[in-house]
Amino acid sequence: GNSVTQMEGPVTLSEEAFLTINCTYTATGYPSLFWYVQYPGEGLQLLLKATKADDKGSNKGFEATYRKETTSFHLEKGSVQVSDSAVYFCALYTGTASKLTFGTGTRLQVTL
Amino acid sequence: DAMVIQNPRYQVTQFGKPVTLSCSQTLNHNVMYWYQQKSSQAPKLLFHYYDKDFNNEADTPDNFQSRRPNTSFCFLDIRSPGLGDAAMYLCATSREGQGRRETQYFGPGTRLLVL
């Protein structure tokens, strides 16, 4: 079956630090990969996505590259802000049973 | 702006008292989903509608039911809420068909409290 593994949180960084949140996956077929962000008390917002190998998704300074050879989709940002504090979910979708498979989420806390 | 709307944002109900949560969308997507998310956990899919076809997840309790009267609206009914049903309920939509996989877009969620 499909699964997503994310690094354990919480991740605590100072403002302007470099961010990496690791995500690896196992899937049958060729999944589409997503990062969603959830701010406190809110629903999930799509942050970025990639639909095939070597695609790079990017949005709001965040980037992630679909690496088929390492089955990874790590999230990166060069300089985090306090406003980036949230929970980040890596997810995949193979189109079977219309089901998104989520990782457990990684909480990011950015301090001044 | 096209979007997924959930009402109410906060719902308080009593143990055993039926409650209905609503979701509407202006994206004209043919698939609508309901997820349950408990604190510090990933969302868990309860069921989804592909057009008018209802698809229940195997481990979704019978206490949870859904209705989709038209393309735009979908309801989550909890027949007899228990304390363990207190959670955030997320509605999502996507467009699917002809083998295409599309992104799921989420609403802001309804936080349910059971007293």
mmCIF file of C-alpha atoms in Angstrom:
data_model
loop_
_atom_site.group_PDB
_atom_site.id
_atom_site.type_symbol
_atom_site.label_atom_id
_atom_site.label_comp_id
_atom_site.label_asym_id
_atom_site.label_seq_id
_atom_site.Cartn_x
_atom_site.Cartn_y
_atom_site.Cartn_z
ATOM 1 C CA GLY A 1 0.000 0.000 0.000
ATOM 2 C CA ASN A 2 0.871 3.663 -0.091
ATOM 3 C CA SER A 3 2.618 5.419 2.775
ATOM 4 C CA VAL A 4 4.322 8.717 3.558
ATOM 5 C CA THR A 5 7.019 9.220 6.178
ATOM 6 C CA GLN A 6 7.848 12.686 7.475
ATOM 7 C CA MET A 7 10.516 13.793 9.873
ATOM 8 C CA GLU A 8 9.434 14.102 13.465
ATOM 9 C CA GLY A 9 8.683 17.526 14.816
ATOM 10 C CA PRO A 10 8.560 19.997 16.238
ATOM 11 C CA VAL A 11 11.169 21.841 14.237
ATOM 12 C CA THR A 12 12.240 25.079 15.907
ATOM 13 C CA LEU A 13 14.169 27.652 13.872
ATOM 14 C CA SER A 14 15.174 31.249 14.199
ATOM 15 C CA GLU A 15 13.812 33.698 11.671
ATOM 16 C CA GLU A 16 15.818 33.740 8.402
ATOM 17 C CA ALA A 17 17.171 30.224 8.989
ATOM 18 C CA PHE A 18 17.143 27.569 6.258
ATOM 19 C CA LEU A 19 14.376 25.003 6.453
ATOM 20 C CA THR A 20 14.310 21.387 5.353
ATOM 21 C CA ILE A 21 11.459 19.018 6.193
ATOM 22 C CA ASN A 22 12.124 15.517 4.941
ATOM 23 C CA CYS A 23 9.446 13.428 3.251
ATOM 24 C CA THR A 24 9.804 9.970 1.728
ATOM 25 C CA TYR A 25 7.130 7.779 0.272
ATOM 26 C CA THR A 26 6.221 4.321 -0.927
ATOM 27 C CA ALA A 27 3.566 3.966 -3.577
ATOM 28 C CA THR A 28 2.256 1.704 -6.271
ATOM 29 C CA GLY A 29 2.256 3.338 -9.657
ATOM 30 C CA TYR A 30 3.301 6.926 -10.226
ATOM 31 C CA PRO A 31 2.019 9.217 -7.492
ATOM 32 C CA SER A 32 1.417 12.923 -7.495
ATOM 33 C CA LEU A 33 3.073 14.549 -4.474
ATOM 34 C CA PHE A 34 1.851 17.455 -2.379
ATOM 35 C CA TRP A 35 2.770 19.646 0.530
ATOM 36 C CA TYR A 36 -0.116 21.101 2.494
ATOM 37 C CA VAL A 37 0.203 23.672 5.295
ATOM 38 C CA GLN A 38 -2.164 24.027 8.235
ATOM 39 C CA TYR A 39 -2.138 27.176 10.339
ATOM 40 C CA PRO A 40 -3.577 26.948 13.881
ATOM 41 C CA GLY A 41 -7.334 26.418 13.860
ATOM 42 C CA GLU A 42 -7.519 26.378 10.072
ATOM 43 C CA GLY A 43 -8.023 23.859 7.305
ATOM 44 C CA LEU A 44 -5.322 22.582 4.978
ATOM 45 C CA GLN A 45 -3.976 24.860 2.285
ATOM 46 C CA LEU A 46 -2.165 23.511 -0.736
ATOM 47 C CA LEU A 47 1.404 24.809 -0.600
ATOM 48 C CA LEU A 48 2.885 23.141 -3.681
ATOM 49 C CA LYS A 49 2.708 20.007 -5.764
ATOM 50 C CA ALA A 50 4.577 17.925 -8.332
ATOM 51 C CA THR A 51 3.024 15.373 -10.628
ATOM 52 C CA LYS A 52 5.986 13.592 -12.210
ATOM 53 C CA ALA A 53 9.607 12.742 -11.577
ATOM 54 C CA ASP A 54 12.060 15.675 -11.497
ATOM 55 C CA ASP A 55 9.245 18.224 -11.317
ATOM 56 C CA LYS A 56 9.896 21.040 -8.874
ATOM 57 C CA GLY A 57 6.947 22.576 -7.061
ATOM 58 C CA SER A 58 7.363 26.054 -5.630
ATOM 59 C CA ASN A 59 5.251 28.651 -3.856
ATOM 60 C CA LYS A 60 5.860 31.487 -1.376
ATOM 61 C CA GLY A 61 9.587 30.740 -1.276
ATOM 62 C CA PHE A 62 9.051 27.039 -0.542
ATOM 63 C CA GLU A 63 10.344 24.401 -2.954
ATOM 64 C CA ALA A 64 10.248 20.625 -3.258
ATOM 65 C CA THR A 65 11.581 18.357 -6.008
ATOM 66 C CA TYR A 66 10.007 15.014 -6.920
ATOM 67 C CA ARG A 67 12.895 12.535 -6.687
ATOM 68 C CA LYS A 68 11.829 9.141 -8.011
ATOM 69 C CA GLU A 69 15.223 7.513 -7.467
ATOM 70 C CA THR A 70 15.160 8.293 -3.741
ATOM 71 C CA THR A 71 11.333 8.332 -3.420
ATOM 72 C CA SER A 72 11.552 11.695 -1.702
ATOM 73 C CA PHE A 73 9.859 15.094 -1.798
ATOM 74 C CA HIS A 74 11.705 17.206 0.758
ATOM 75 C CA LEU A 75 10.376 20.684 1.523
ATOM 76 C CA GLU A 76 12.885 23.554 1.624
ATOM 77 C CA LYS A 77 12.849 27.283 2.191
ATOM 78 C CA GLY A 78 15.906 29.486 2.194
ATOM 79 C CA SER A 79 14.787 31.976 4.842
ATOM 80 C CA VAL A 80 11.843 31.256 7.131
ATOM 81 C CA GLN A 81 9.632 33.874 8.753
ATOM 82 C CA VAL A 82 7.640 33.824 11.968
ATOM 83 C CA SER A 83 4.501 33.701 9.813
ATOM 84 C CA ASP A 84 5.625 30.302 8.455
ATOM 85 C CA SER A 85 4.930 28.707 11.837
ATOM 86 C CA ALA A 86 2.396 25.969 11.094
ATOM 87 C CA VAL A 87 2.039 22.223 10.596
ATOM 88 C CA TYR A 88 3.243 20.897 7.248
ATOM 89 C CA PHE A 89 1.818 17.707 5.738
ATOM 90 C CA CYS A 90 3.395 15.751 2.919
ATOM 91 C CA ALA A 91 0.879 13.710 0.928
ATOM 92 C CA LEU A 92 0.608 11.553 -2.144
ATOM 93 C CA TYR A 93 -2.154 10.546 -4.489
ATOM 94 C CA THR A 94 -2.150 7.722 -6.997
ATOM 95 C CA GLY A 95 -5.651 8.153 -8.315
ATOM 96 C CA THR A 96 -6.802 4.813 -6.984
ATOM 97 C CA ALA A 97 -9.820 5.100 -4.715
ATOM 98 C CA SER A 98 -9.403 8.883 -4.882
ATOM 99 C CA LYS A 99 -7.497 8.772 -1.609
ATOM 100 C CA LEU A 100 -4.808 11.148 -0.414
ATOM 101 C CA THR A 101 -2.243 9.461 1.820
ATOM 102 C CA PHE A 102 -0.837 11.865 4.397
ATOM 103 C CA GLY A 103 2.281 11.862 6.474
ATOM 104 C CA THR A 104 1.922 12.507 10.182
ATOM 105 C CA GLY A 105 2.696 16.206 9.835
ATOM 106 C CA THR A 106 5.662 18.272 11.027
ATOM 107 C CA ARG A 107 5.144 21.260 13.276
ATOM 108 C CA LEU A 108 7.383 24.223 12.478
ATOM 109 C CA GLN A 109 7.958 26.930 15.055
ATOM 110 C CA VAL A 110 9.875 30.011 13.938
ATOM 111 C CA THR A 111 11.105 32.439 16.582
ATOM 112 C CA LEU A 112 12.510 35.955 16.364
ATOM 113 C CA ASP B 1 -12.966 33.577 -5.723
ATOM 114 C CA ALA B 2 -13.820 29.944 -6.197
ATOM 115 C CA MET B 3 -13.640 28.153 -2.896
ATOM 116 C CA VAL B 4 -14.743 25.485 -0.445
ATOM 117 C CA ILE B 5 -16.949 26.802 2.353
ATOM 118 C CA GLN B 6 -17.786 25.056 5.599
ATOM 119 C CA ASN B 7 -20.465 26.008 8.081
ATOM 120 C CA PRO B 8 -20.438 26.443 10.935
ATOM 121 C CA ARG B 9 -16.768 26.956 11.824
ATOM 122 C CA TYR B 10 -17.448 25.867 15.383
ATOM 123 C CA GLN B 11 -20.193 23.511 16.507
ATOM 124 C CA VAL B 12 -21.033 22.489 20.039
ATOM 125 C CA THR B 13 -23.385 19.575 20.558
ATOM 126 C CA GLN B 14 -24.441 17.344 23.410
ATOM 127 C CA PHE B 15 -23.541 13.712 23.791
ATOM 128 C CA GLY B 16 -25.982 11.693 21.665
ATOM 129 C CA LYS B 17 -27.628 14.693 19.983
ATOM 130 C CA PRO B 18 -27.547 14.486 16.175
ATOM 131 C CA VAL B 19 -25.532 17.122 14.407
ATOM 132 C CA THR B 20 -25.075 18.112 10.759
ATOM 133 C CA LEU B 21 -22.087 19.855 9.262
ATOM 134 C CA SER B 22 -22.272 21.439 5.844
ATOM 135 C CA CYS B 23 -19.906 22.034 2.978
ATOM 136 C CA SER B 24 -20.409 23.942 -0.230
ATOM 137 C CA GLN B 25 -18.131 24.611 -3.165
ATOM 138 C CA THR B 26 -17.996 27.005 -6.075
ATOM 139 C CA LEU B 27 -15.258 25.096 -7.904
ATOM 140 C CA ASN B 28 -17.723 22.859 -9.783
ATOM 141 C CA HIS B 29 -15.691 19.834 -8.763
ATOM 142 C CA ASN B 30 -17.301 16.430 -9.133
ATOM 143 C CA VAL B 31 -15.692 14.801 -6.097
ATOM 144 C CA MET B 32 -16.289 15.844 -2.478
ATOM 145 C CA TYR B 33 -14.613 14.361 0.582
ATOM 146 C CA TRP B 34 -15.067 14.416 4.336
ATOM 147 C CA TYR B 35 -12.076 14.014 6.620
ATOM 148 C CA GLN B 36 -11.841 13.800 10.388
ATOM 149 C CA GLN B 37 -8.770 15.305 12.023
ATOM 150 C CA LYS B 38 -8.008 14.850 15.687
ATOM 151 C CA SER B 39 -5.476 16.911 17.546
ATOM 152 C CA SER B 40 -1.882 16.553 16.318
ATOM 153 C CA GLN B 41 -2.862 13.915 13.755
ATOM 154 C CA ALA B 42 -3.152 13.750 10.003
ATOM 155 C CA PRO B 43 -6.617 13.978 8.451
ATOM 156 C CA LYS B 44 -8.438 10.657 8.157
ATOM 157 C CA LEU B 45 -10.754 10.099 5.204
ATOM 158 C CA LEU B 46 -14.286 9.154 6.239
ATOM 159 C CA PHE B 47 -15.957 8.940 2.810
ATOM 160 C CA HIS B 48 -16.267 10.678 -0.498
ATOM 161 C CA TYR B 49 -18.748 11.237 -3.283
ATOM 162 C CA TYR B 50 -17.634 10.715 -6.860
ATOM 163 C CA ASP B 51 -20.443 12.547 -8.613
ATOM 164 C CA LYS B 52 -23.489 10.923 -6.988
ATOM 165 C CA ASP B 53 -21.710 7.711 -6.041
ATOM 166 C CA PHE B 54 -21.029 7.370 -2.335
ATOM 167 C CA ASN B 55 -17.790 5.681 -1.273
ATOM 168 C CA ASN B 56 -17.394 4.779 2.373
ATOM 169 C CA GLU B 57 -14.033 3.971 3.958
ATOM 170 C CA ALA B 58 -14.023 0.512 5.524
ATOM 171 C CA ASP B 59 -13.273 1.766 9.032
ATOM 172 C CA THR B 60 -15.728 4.694 9.110
ATOM 173 C CA PRO B 61 -18.205 4.119 11.961
ATOM 174 C CA ASP B 62 -21.894 3.695 11.083
ATOM 175 C CA ASN B 63 -22.562 6.743 13.249
ATOM 176 C CA PHE B 64 -21.253 8.901 10.386
ATOM 177 C CA GLN B 65 -23.339 9.421 7.275
ATOM 178 C CA SER B 66 -23.317 11.819 4.374
ATOM 179 C CA ARG B 67 -25.649 13.382 1.849
ATOM 180 C CA ARG B 68 -24.940 15.155 -1.388
ATOM 181 C CA PRO B 69 -28.165 16.712 -2.707
ATOM 182 C CA ASN B 70 -26.425 18.423 -5.630
ATOM 183 C CA THR B 71 -22.983 19.116 -7.066
ATOM 184 C CA SER B 72 -22.324 22.099 -4.825
ATOM 185 C CA PHE B 73 -23.362 20.837 -1.401
ATOM 186 C CA CYS B 74 -22.383 17.942 0.830
ATOM 187 C CA PHE B 75 -23.430 17.248 4.423
ATOM 188 C CA LEU B 76 -21.900 15.206 7.200
ATOM 189 C CA ASP B 77 -24.413 13.773 9.661
ATOM 190 C CA ILE B 78 -23.316 12.386 12.997
ATOM 191 C CA ARG B 79 -26.280 10.459 14.331
ATOM 192 C CA SER B 80 -25.249 10.065 17.962
ATOM 193 C CA PRO B 81 -22.064 11.960 18.730
ATOM 194 C CA GLY B 82 -19.806 10.544 21.376
ATOM 195 C CA LEU B 83 -16.995 12.280 23.220
ATOM 196 C CA GLY B 84 -14.536 10.572 20.882
ATOM 197 C CA ASP B 85 -16.088 12.330 17.885
ATOM 198 C CA ALA B 86 -14.821 15.715 18.997
ATOM 199 C CA ALA B 87 -12.468 16.753 16.209
ATOM 200 C CA MET B 88 -11.939 19.064 13.268
ATOM 201 C CA TYR B 89 -13.983 17.992 10.242
ATOM 202 C CA LEU B 90 -12.550 18.951 6.878
ATOM 203 C CA CYS B 91 -14.336 19.012 3.571
ATOM 204 C CA ALA B 92 -12.331 18.808 0.353
ATOM 205 C CA THR B 93 -13.098 18.772 -3.350
ATOM 206 C CA SER B 94 -11.340 17.704 -6.515
ATOM 207 C CA ARG B 95 -12.028 17.235 -10.192
ATOM 208 C CA GLU B 96 -11.507 13.726 -11.483
ATOM 209 C CA GLY B 97 -12.226 11.774 -14.610
ATOM 210 C CA GLN B 98 -10.678 10.098 -17.626
ATOM 211 C CA GLY B 99 -7.741 8.890 -15.593
ATOM 212 C CA ARG B 100 -6.723 12.403 -14.541
ATOM 213 C CA ARG B 101 -5.616 13.050 -11.002
ATOM 214 C CA GLU B 102 -6.389 16.484 -9.679
ATOM 215 C CA THR B 103 -5.480 18.357 -6.553
ATOM 216 C CA GLN B 104 -7.752 18.232 -3.514
ATOM 217 C CA TYR B 105 -8.770 21.637 -2.164
ATOM 218 C CA PHE B 106 -9.801 21.920 1.462
ATOM 219 C CA GLY B 107 -12.267 24.096 3.307
ATOM 220 C CA PRO B 108 -11.423 25.861 6.576
ATOM 221 C CA GLY B 109 -12.910 23.069 8.680
ATOM 222 C CA THR B 110 -15.586 22.793 11.362
ATOM 223 C CA ARG B 111 -14.398 22.171 14.892
ATOM 224 C CA LEU B 112 -16.880 19.968 16.738
ATOM 225 C CA LEU B 113 -17.081 19.913 20.508
ATOM 226 C CA VAL B 114 -19.179 17.265 22.239
ATOM 227 C CA LEU B 115 -20.316 17.997 25.790
#
